[in-house]
PDB file of C-alpha atoms and ligand atoms in Angstrom:
ATOM      1  CA  MET A 257       0.528 -19.337   3.924  1.00 88.00           C
ATOM      2  CA  ASP A 258       3.924 -18.512   2.405  1.00 96.00           C
ATOM      3  CA  ARG A 259       5.926 -15.549   3.634  1.00 97.00           C
ATOM      4  CA  ASP A 260       5.364 -13.387   0.555  1.00 97.00           C
ATOM      5  CA  SER A 261       1.587 -13.761   0.934  1.00 98.00           C
ATOM      6  CA  VAL A 262       1.794 -12.907   4.651  1.00 98.00           C
ATOM      7  CA  LEU A 263       3.740  -9.750   3.784  1.00 98.00           C
ATOM      8  CA  ALA A 264       1.357  -8.766   0.972  1.00 98.00           C
ATOM      9  CA  GLN A 265      -1.718  -9.276   3.149  1.00 98.00           C
ATOM     10  CA  THR A 266      -0.154  -7.422   6.062  1.00 98.00           C
ATOM     11  CA  ALA A 267       0.740  -4.477   3.799  1.00 98.00           C
ATOM     12  CA  GLU A 268      -2.852  -4.399   2.549  1.00 98.00           C
ATOM     13  CA  TYR A 269      -4.166  -4.569   6.126  1.00 97.00           C
ATOM     14  CA  ALA A 270      -1.956  -1.654   7.205  1.00 97.00           C
ATOM     15  CA  ARG A 271      -2.862   0.348   4.102  1.00 96.00           C
ATOM     16  CA  THR A 272      -6.616   0.032   4.603  1.00 95.00           C
ATOM     17  CA  THR A 273      -6.401   0.574   8.376  1.00 93.00           C
ATOM     18  CA  LEU A 274      -4.203   3.691   8.248  1.00 92.00           C
ATOM     19  CA  GLN A 275      -5.486   5.272   5.053  1.00 89.00           C
ATOM     20  CA  GLY A 276      -6.724   8.804   5.627  1.00 80.00           C
ATOM     21  CA  ASP A 277      -4.881   9.317   8.920  1.00 81.00           C
ATOM     22  CA  VAL A 278      -3.739  12.944   9.213  1.00 78.00           C
ATOM     23  CA  SER A 279      -1.926  12.664  12.548  1.00 76.00           C
ATOM     24  CA  GLY A 280       1.390  11.462  11.125  1.00 76.00           C
ATOM     25  CA  HIS A 281       0.652   7.738  11.047  1.00 84.00           C
ATOM     26  CA  ASP A 282      -0.798   7.463   7.585  1.00 92.00           C
ATOM     27  CA  TRP A 283      -0.079   4.561   5.237  1.00 95.00           C
ATOM     28  CA  TRP A 284       2.689   6.435   3.406  1.00 95.00           C
ATOM     29  CA  HIS A 285       4.601   6.795   6.683  1.00 96.00           C
ATOM     30  CA  VAL A 286       4.324   3.036   7.184  1.00 97.00           C
ATOM     31  CA  TYR A 287       5.298   2.437   3.560  1.00 98.00           C
ATOM     32  CA  ARG A 288       8.476   4.525   3.970  1.00 98.00           C
ATOM     33  CA  VAL A 289       9.345   2.831   7.278  1.00 98.00           C
ATOM     34  CA  TRP A 290       8.851  -0.549   5.598  1.00 98.00           C
ATOM     35  CA  ARG A 291      11.196   0.339   2.707  1.00 98.00           C
ATOM     36  CA  SER A 292      13.826   2.027   4.874  1.00 98.00           C
ATOM     37  CA  ALA A 293      13.730  -0.844   7.377  1.00 98.00           C
ATOM     38  CA  LEU A 294      14.314  -3.333   4.572  1.00 98.00           C
ATOM     39  CA  TYR A 295      17.243  -1.254   3.290  1.00 98.00           C
ATOM     40  CA  ILE A 296      18.826  -1.057   6.759  1.00 98.00           C
ATOM     41  CA  ALA A 297      18.094  -4.725   7.557  1.00 98.00           C
ATOM     42  CA  ARG A 298      19.952  -5.907   4.459  1.00 98.00           C
ATOM     43  CA  ARG A 299      23.054  -4.028   5.594  1.00 98.00           C
ATOM     44  CA  GLU A 300      22.772  -5.046   9.250  1.00 97.00           C
ATOM     45  CA  GLN A 301      22.089  -8.772   8.780  1.00 94.00           C
ATOM     46  CA  ALA A 302      18.692  -8.693  10.467  1.00 98.00           C
ATOM     47  CA  ASP A 303      15.860 -11.126   9.758  1.00 98.00           C
ATOM     48  CA  LEU A 304      13.995  -9.615   6.797  1.00 98.00           C
ATOM     49  CA  PHE A 305      10.648 -11.280   7.522  1.00 98.00           C
ATOM     50  CA  VAL A 306      10.431 -10.076  11.148  1.00 98.00           C
ATOM     51  CA  VAL A 307      11.713  -6.606  10.205  1.00 98.00           C
ATOM     52  CA  GLN A 308       9.144  -6.153   7.451  1.00 98.00           C
ATOM     53  CA  LEU A 309       6.212  -7.391   9.542  1.00 98.00           C
ATOM     54  CA  ALA A 310       7.189  -5.169  12.470  1.00 98.00           C
ATOM     55  CA  ALA A 311       7.612  -2.149  10.167  1.00 98.00           C
ATOM     56  CA  LEU A 312       4.198  -2.743   8.599  1.00 98.00           C
ATOM     57  CA  LEU A 313       2.464  -3.185  11.970  1.00 97.00           C
ATOM     58  CA  HIS A 314       4.412  -0.707  14.124  1.00 95.00           C
ATOM     59  CA  ASP A 315       1.717   2.008  14.075  1.00 94.00           C
ATOM     60  CA  ILE A 316      -1.337  -0.211  13.579  1.00 92.00           C
ATOM     61  CA  ALA A 317      -2.956   1.039  16.785  1.00 86.00           C
ATOM     62  CA  ASP A 318      -0.857   3.882  18.173  1.00 70.00           C
ATOM     63  CA  TRP A 319      -1.226   4.057  21.963  1.00 57.00           C
ATOM     64  CA  LYS A 320      -1.704   7.853  21.896  1.00 60.00           C
ATOM     65  CA  PHE A 321      -5.016   7.300  20.134  1.00 64.00           C
ATOM     66  CA  HIS A 322      -6.164   4.519  22.411  1.00 65.00           C
ATOM     67  CA  GLY A 323      -6.416   6.350  25.699  1.00 66.00           C
ATOM     68  CA  GLY A 324      -2.715   5.956  26.476  1.00 69.00           C
ATOM     69  CA  ASP A 325      -3.003   2.171  26.406  1.00 75.00           C
ATOM     70  CA  HIS A 326       0.407   0.812  25.273  1.00 77.00           C
ATOM     71  CA  THR A 327      -0.891  -2.732  24.997  1.00 85.00           C
ATOM     72  CA  VAL A 328      -3.300  -2.197  22.088  1.00 89.00           C
ATOM     73  CA  GLY A 329      -0.668  -2.017  19.298  1.00 91.00           C
ATOM     74  CA  PRO A 330       1.211  -5.224  20.178  1.00 93.00           C
ATOM     75  CA  ARG A 331      -2.069  -7.029  20.810  1.00 95.00           C
ATOM     76  CA  VAL A 332      -3.629  -5.999  17.479  1.00 95.00           C
ATOM     77  CA  ALA A 333      -0.389  -6.872  15.650  1.00 97.00           C
ATOM     78  CA  GLY A 334      -0.215 -10.272  17.360  1.00 97.00           C
ATOM     79  CA  GLU A 335      -3.868 -11.083  16.662  1.00 97.00           C
ATOM     80  CA  TRP A 336      -3.437 -10.184  13.017  1.00 98.00           C
ATOM     81  CA  LEU A 337      -0.385 -12.425  12.556  1.00 98.00           C
ATOM     82  CA  THR A 338      -1.970 -15.279  14.494  1.00 98.00           C
ATOM     83  CA  SER A 339      -5.005 -15.063  12.186  1.00 98.00           C
ATOM     84  CA  LEU A 340      -2.584 -15.657   9.265  1.00 98.00           C
ATOM     85  CA  ARG A 341      -1.122 -18.698  11.065  1.00 98.00           C
ATOM     86  CA  VAL A 342       2.326 -17.129  11.358  1.00 98.00           C
ATOM     87  CA  GLU A 343       4.607 -19.163  13.638  1.00 98.00           C
ATOM     88  CA  GLU A 344       4.407 -18.279  17.309  1.00 98.00           C
ATOM     89  CA  SER A 345       8.049 -17.184  17.705  1.00 98.00           C
ATOM     90  CA  VAL A 346       7.653 -14.622  14.895  1.00 98.00           C
ATOM     91  CA  VAL A 347       4.349 -13.344  16.351  1.00 98.00           C
ATOM     92  CA  ALA A 348       5.985 -12.893  19.759  1.00 97.00           C
ATOM     93  CA  HIS A 349       9.015 -11.120  18.301  1.00 97.00           C
ATOM     94  CA  VAL A 350       6.965  -8.723  16.150  1.00 97.00           C
ATOM     95  CA  SER A 351       4.595  -7.901  19.050  1.00 96.00           C
ATOM     96  CA  ASP A 352       7.598  -7.197  21.250  1.00 95.00           C
ATOM     97  CA  ILE A 353       9.050  -4.779  18.683  1.00 96.00           C
ATOM     98  CA  VAL A 354       5.692  -2.993  18.298  1.00 94.00           C
ATOM     99  CA  SER A 355       5.449  -2.567  22.065  1.00 92.00           C
ATOM    100  CA  HIS A 356       8.905  -0.952  22.318  1.00 91.00           C
ATOM    101  CA  ILE A 357       8.950   1.243  19.217  1.00 87.00           C
ATOM    102  CA  SER A 358       7.823   4.581  20.693  1.00 68.00           C
ATOM    103  CA  PHE A 359      10.112   7.438  21.589  1.00 50.00           C
ATOM    104  CA  ARG A 360      10.001   7.889  25.363  1.00 58.00           C
ATOM    105  CA  GLY A 361      11.908  11.132  25.661  1.00 52.00           C
ATOM    106  CA  ALA A 362      15.533  12.175  25.268  1.00 53.00           C
ATOM    107  CA  GLY A 363      17.803  10.248  27.613  1.00 58.00           C
ATOM    108  CA  VAL A 364      15.380   7.404  28.234  1.00 59.00           C
ATOM    109  CA  PRO A 365      17.195   4.193  27.338  1.00 62.00           C
ATOM    110  CA  SER A 366      15.725   2.141  24.532  1.00 64.00           C
ATOM    111  CA  LEU A 367      14.343  -1.244  25.487  1.00 75.00           C
ATOM    112  CA  MET A 368      14.772  -2.492  21.962  1.00 79.00           C
ATOM    113  CA  THR A 369      17.003  -5.506  22.427  1.00 84.00           C
ATOM    114  CA  SER A 370      16.861  -7.426  19.143  1.00 95.00           C
ATOM    115  CA  ALA A 371      18.699  -6.499  15.949  1.00 97.00           C
ATOM    116  CA  GLU A 372      15.343  -6.506  14.121  1.00 98.00           C
ATOM    117  CA  GLY A 373      13.804  -4.099  16.643  1.00 97.00           C
ATOM    118  CA  ARG A 374      16.735  -1.720  16.383  1.00 97.00           C
ATOM    119  CA  VAL A 375      16.409  -1.665  12.599  1.00 98.00           C
ATOM    120  CA  VAL A 376      12.675  -0.847  12.650  1.00 98.00           C
ATOM    121  CA  GLN A 377      13.169   1.816  15.313  1.00 97.00           C
ATOM    122  CA  ASP A 378      15.844   3.462  13.164  1.00 97.00           C
ATOM    123  CA  ALA A 379      13.586   3.432  10.102  1.00 98.00           C
ATOM    124  CA  ASP A 380      10.737   4.976  12.122  1.00 97.00           C
ATOM    125  CA  ARG A 381      13.043   7.688  13.491  1.00 97.00           C
ATOM    126  CA  LEU A 382      14.414   8.475  10.043  1.00 98.00           C
ATOM    127  CA  ASP A 383      10.899   9.336   8.912  1.00 98.00           C
ATOM    128  CA  ALA A 384      10.625  11.936  11.696  1.00 98.00           C
ATOM    129  CA  ILE A 385      13.658  13.903  10.442  1.00 98.00           C
ATOM    130  CA  GLY A 386      14.691  15.435   7.111  1.00 97.00           C
ATOM    131  CA  ALA A 387      12.220  17.053   4.714  1.00 98.00           C
ATOM    132  CA  VAL A 388       9.451  14.540   5.340  1.00 97.00           C
ATOM    133  CA  GLY A 389      10.011  14.770   9.085  1.00 98.00           C
ATOM    134  CA  ILE A 390       9.628  18.562   8.923  1.00 98.00           C
ATOM    135  CA  ALA A 391       6.402  18.201   6.925  1.00 97.00           C
ATOM    136  CA  ARG A 392       5.051  15.627   9.389  1.00 96.00           C
ATOM    137  CA  ALA A 393       5.839  17.849  12.384  1.00 97.00           C
ATOM    138  CA  PHE A 394       3.918  20.801  10.968  1.00 97.00           C
ATOM    139  CA  ALA A 395       1.070  18.559   9.842  1.00 94.00           C
ATOM    140  CA  TYR A 396       0.847  17.148  13.378  1.00 94.00           C
ATOM    141  CA  GLY A 397       0.963  20.649  14.894  1.00 95.00           C
ATOM    142  CA  GLY A 398      -1.878  21.772  12.603  1.00 94.00           C
ATOM    143  CA  TYR A 399      -3.860  18.672  13.503  1.00 93.00           C
ATOM    144  CA  LYS A 400      -3.454  19.645  17.175  1.00 93.00           C
ATOM    145  CA  GLY A 401      -4.201  23.349  16.471  1.00 95.00           C
ATOM    146  CA  ARG A 402      -0.752  24.489  17.543  1.00 95.00           C
ATOM    147  CA  PRO A 403       1.142  27.624  16.434  1.00 95.00           C
ATOM    148  CA  LEU A 404       4.095  27.187  14.081  1.00 96.00           C
ATOM    149  CA  TYR A 405       6.426  29.072  16.381  1.00 95.00           C
ATOM    150  CA  THR A 406       6.249  31.333  19.418  1.00 92.00           C
ATOM    151  CA  PRO A 407       9.371  33.495  19.805  1.00 88.00           C
ATOM    152  CA  ALA A 408      10.828  33.050  23.289  1.00 73.00           C
ATOM    153  CA  ALA A 409      11.714  35.958  25.557  1.00 53.00           C
ATOM    154  CA  ALA A 410      15.449  35.241  25.624  1.00 53.00           C
ATOM    155  CA  PRO A 411      17.341  35.868  22.398  1.00 50.00           C
ATOM    156  CA  GLY A 412      18.826  32.742  20.868  1.00 55.00           C
ATOM    157  CA  LEU A 413      16.451  30.523  22.798  1.00 59.00           C
ATOM    158  CA  HIS A 414      14.116  29.027  20.283  1.00 62.00           C
ATOM    159  CA  GLN A 415      12.188  26.801  22.584  1.00 63.00           C
ATOM    160  CA  SER A 416       9.242  28.701  24.043  1.00 62.00           C
ATOM    161  CA  GLY A 417       7.527  25.979  26.039  1.00 64.00           C
ATOM    162  CA  SER A 418       4.261  27.012  24.391  1.00 74.00           C
ATOM    163  CA  GLY A 419       3.743  23.753  22.524  1.00 86.00           C
ATOM    164  CA  ALA A 420       4.593  25.407  19.207  1.00 94.00           C
ATOM    165  CA  THR A 421       5.749  22.996  16.532  1.00 96.00           C
ATOM    166  CA  ILE A 422       9.255  24.517  16.439  1.00 96.00           C
ATOM    167  CA  ASP A 423       9.636  23.456  20.090  1.00 94.00           C
ATOM    168  CA  HIS A 424       9.194  19.863  18.981  1.00 95.00           C
ATOM    169  CA  PHE A 425      12.431  20.092  16.990  1.00 96.00           C
ATOM    170  CA  TYR A 426      14.372  20.920  20.180  1.00 95.00           C
ATOM    171  CA  GLU A 427      12.477  18.456  22.348  1.00 94.00           C
ATOM    172  CA  LYS A 428      12.708  15.511  20.001  1.00 95.00           C
ATOM    173  CA  LEU A 429      13.683  15.813  16.362  1.00 97.00           C
ATOM    174  CA  LEU A 430      17.195  17.219  16.842  1.00 97.00           C
ATOM    175  CA  HIS A 431      17.971  14.410  19.335  1.00 97.00           C
ATOM    176  CA  LEU A 432      17.082  11.559  17.021  1.00 97.00           C
ATOM    177  CA  LYS A 433      20.403  11.526  15.144  1.00 97.00           C
ATOM    178  CA  ASP A 434      22.215  10.559  18.371  1.00 97.00           C
ATOM    179  CA  LEU A 435      19.676   7.880  19.218  1.00 95.00           C
ATOM    180  CA  MET A 436      20.119   5.841  16.056  1.00 97.00           C
ATOM    181  CA  ASN A 437      20.916   2.200  16.783  1.00 96.00           C
ATOM    182  CA  THR A 438      22.638   1.030  13.599  1.00 97.00           C
ATOM    183  CA  GLU A 439      25.588   2.361  11.591  1.00 98.00           C
ATOM    184  CA  THR A 440      23.434   2.454   8.454  1.00 98.00           C
ATOM    185  CA  GLY A 441      20.748   4.415  10.309  1.00 98.00           C
ATOM    186  CA  LYS A 442      23.309   6.847  11.721  1.00 98.00           C
ATOM    187  CA  ALA A 443      24.717   7.626   8.276  1.00 98.00           C
ATOM    188  CA  LEU A 444      21.250   8.311   6.866  1.00 98.00           C
ATOM    189  CA  ALA A 445      20.270  10.391   9.899  1.00 98.00           C
ATOM    190  CA  THR A 446      23.358  12.603   9.711  1.00 98.00           C
ATOM    191  CA  GLU A 447      22.350  13.925   6.303  1.00 98.00           C
ATOM    192  CA  ARG A 448      18.728  14.512   7.285  1.00 98.00           C
ATOM    193  CA  HIS A 449      19.786  16.202  10.517  1.00 98.00           C
ATOM    194  CA  ALA A 450      21.951  18.665   8.595  1.00 98.00           C
ATOM    195  CA  PHE A 451      19.016  19.500   6.343  1.00 98.00           C
ATOM    196  CA  MET A 452      16.786  20.143   9.388  1.00 98.00           C
ATOM    197  CA  GLN A 453      19.378  22.517  10.822  1.00 98.00           C
ATOM    198  CA  GLN A 454      19.489  24.389   7.521  1.00 98.00           C
ATOM    199  CA  PHE A 455      15.717  24.582   7.526  1.00 98.00           C
ATOM    200  CA  LEU A 456      15.643  25.993  11.076  1.00 97.00           C
ATOM    201  CA  ALA A 457      18.297  28.604  10.261  1.00 97.00           C
ATOM    202  CA  ARG A 458      16.263  29.768   7.260  1.00 97.00           C
ATOM    203  CA  PHE A 459      13.031  29.674   9.261  1.00 97.00           C
ATOM    204  CA  PHE A 460      14.410  32.011  11.942  1.00 95.00           C
ATOM    205  CA  ALA A 461      16.039  34.247   9.328  1.00 95.00           C
ATOM    206  CA  GLU A 462      12.657  34.688   7.630  1.00 95.00           C
ATOM    207  CA  TRP A 463      10.544  34.873  10.783  1.00 94.00           C
ATOM    208  CA  ASP A 464      10.645  38.661  11.280  1.00 93.00           C
ATOM    209  CA  GLY A 465      10.010  39.377   7.627  1.00 94.00           C
ATOM    210  CA  VAL A 466      12.365  41.314   5.408  1.00 90.00           C
ATOM    211  CA  ALA A 467      13.968  44.327   7.119  1.00 80.00           C
ATOM    212  CA  THR A 468      13.301  47.749   5.603  1.00 76.00           C
ATOM    213  CA  ARG A 469      16.398  49.644   4.492  1.00 73.00           C
ATOM    214  CA  GLN A 470      16.685  53.222   5.759  1.00 66.00           C
TER     215      GLN A 470
HETATM  216  P1  ADP B 578       6.199   7.659  15.459  1.00 71.71           P
HETATM  217  O1  ADP B 578       5.816   7.481  14.031  1.00 71.71           O
HETATM  218  O2  ADP B 578       7.657   7.526  15.681  1.00 71.71           O
HETATM  219  O3  ADP B 578       5.363   6.839  16.398  1.00 71.71           O
HETATM  220  P2  ADP B 578       5.047   9.905  16.823  1.00 71.71           P
HETATM  221  O4  ADP B 578       3.801   9.181  17.075  1.00 71.71           O
HETATM  222  O5  ADP B 578       5.830  10.352  18.010  1.00 71.71           O
HETATM  223  O6  ADP B 578       6.004   9.149  15.815  1.00 71.71           O
HETATM  224  O7  ADP B 578       4.747  11.153  15.945  1.00 71.71           O
HETATM  225  C1  ADP B 578       4.263  11.050  14.618  1.00 71.71           C
HETATM  226  C2  ADP B 578       4.731  12.267  13.852  1.00 71.71           C
HETATM  227  O8  ADP B 578       4.193  13.424  14.462  1.00 71.71           O
HETATM  228  C3  ADP B 578       6.254  12.433  13.873  1.00 71.71           C
HETATM  229  O9  ADP B 578       6.688  12.945  12.641  1.00 71.71           O
HETATM  230  C4  ADP B 578       6.477  13.417  14.994  1.00 71.71           C
HETATM  231  O10 ADP B 578       7.619  14.211  14.834  1.00 71.71           O
HETATM  232  C5  ADP B 578       5.235  14.253  14.902  1.00 71.71           C
HETATM  233  N1  ADP B 578       4.916  14.786  16.236  1.00 71.71           N
HETATM  234  C6  ADP B 578       4.689  14.103  17.378  1.00 71.71           C
HETATM  235  N2  ADP B 578       4.485  14.945  18.413  1.00 71.71           N
HETATM  236  C7  ADP B 578       4.608  16.190  17.896  1.00 71.71           C
HETATM  237  C8  ADP B 578       4.517  17.511  18.422  1.00 71.71           C
HETATM  238  N3  ADP B 578       4.270  17.732  19.711  1.00 71.71           N
HETATM  239  N4  ADP B 578       4.697  18.556  17.571  1.00 71.71           N
HETATM  240  C9  ADP B 578       4.942  18.349  16.264  1.00 71.71           C
HETATM  241  N5  ADP B 578       5.043  17.133  15.702  1.00 71.71           N
HETATM  242  C10 ADP B 578       4.880  16.076  16.505  1.00 71.71           C
HETATM  243 NI1   NI B 579       5.819   5.375  13.054  1.00 71.71          NI
END
């Protein structure tokens, strides 16, 4: 099968598998990661075939929804590509990227060693920040039944430790800009990061309602 057909069939497979997901891994997330990864890959001289396949398959079976089993995603991705008779070296590379894509906490070093993996990881992270990233965070919080925000006891401390969605910005989203692997990714992240900061400033300014004038 030629490469264009492999890509088209893989996109269709991801679309039908992830359609209707409301946990932040829906098809449109994958579609954006695919497009952003292609954009970054072209500027970073990464292999476009591997990058696109890894982007399309990166959330095919997210470990959080498979009992914490990190091996399901890479296995499902590998089985899919093998069924399309994709060459073994590409299957191995894509599976490896899928297994290393997840955020493992601020300060945990990335195990993403190939240029292609770093590109896909950047594209995935970009979709967690900016306007879409904000929307995804609140959608995920609603899906989990979490409050938007819980004001903390100390003034100026926005992180409450209550699992509110605003906490997630301080635990993860505001760190992503500094974790970008590529120069292209960093430039894109800088702009989205600034927008998130503006959003948070407005959010806190509006939180207590409009003050009554005496
Ligand atoms: P990825 O697509 O990088 O695998 P995750 O699985 O970590 O991302 O999360 C999917 C989406 O849900 C992201 O936009 C992320 O910010 C959001 N999300 C994950 N955990 C939380 C949380 N505790 N609170 C709010 N949003 C979250
Ligand atoms: Ni993702």
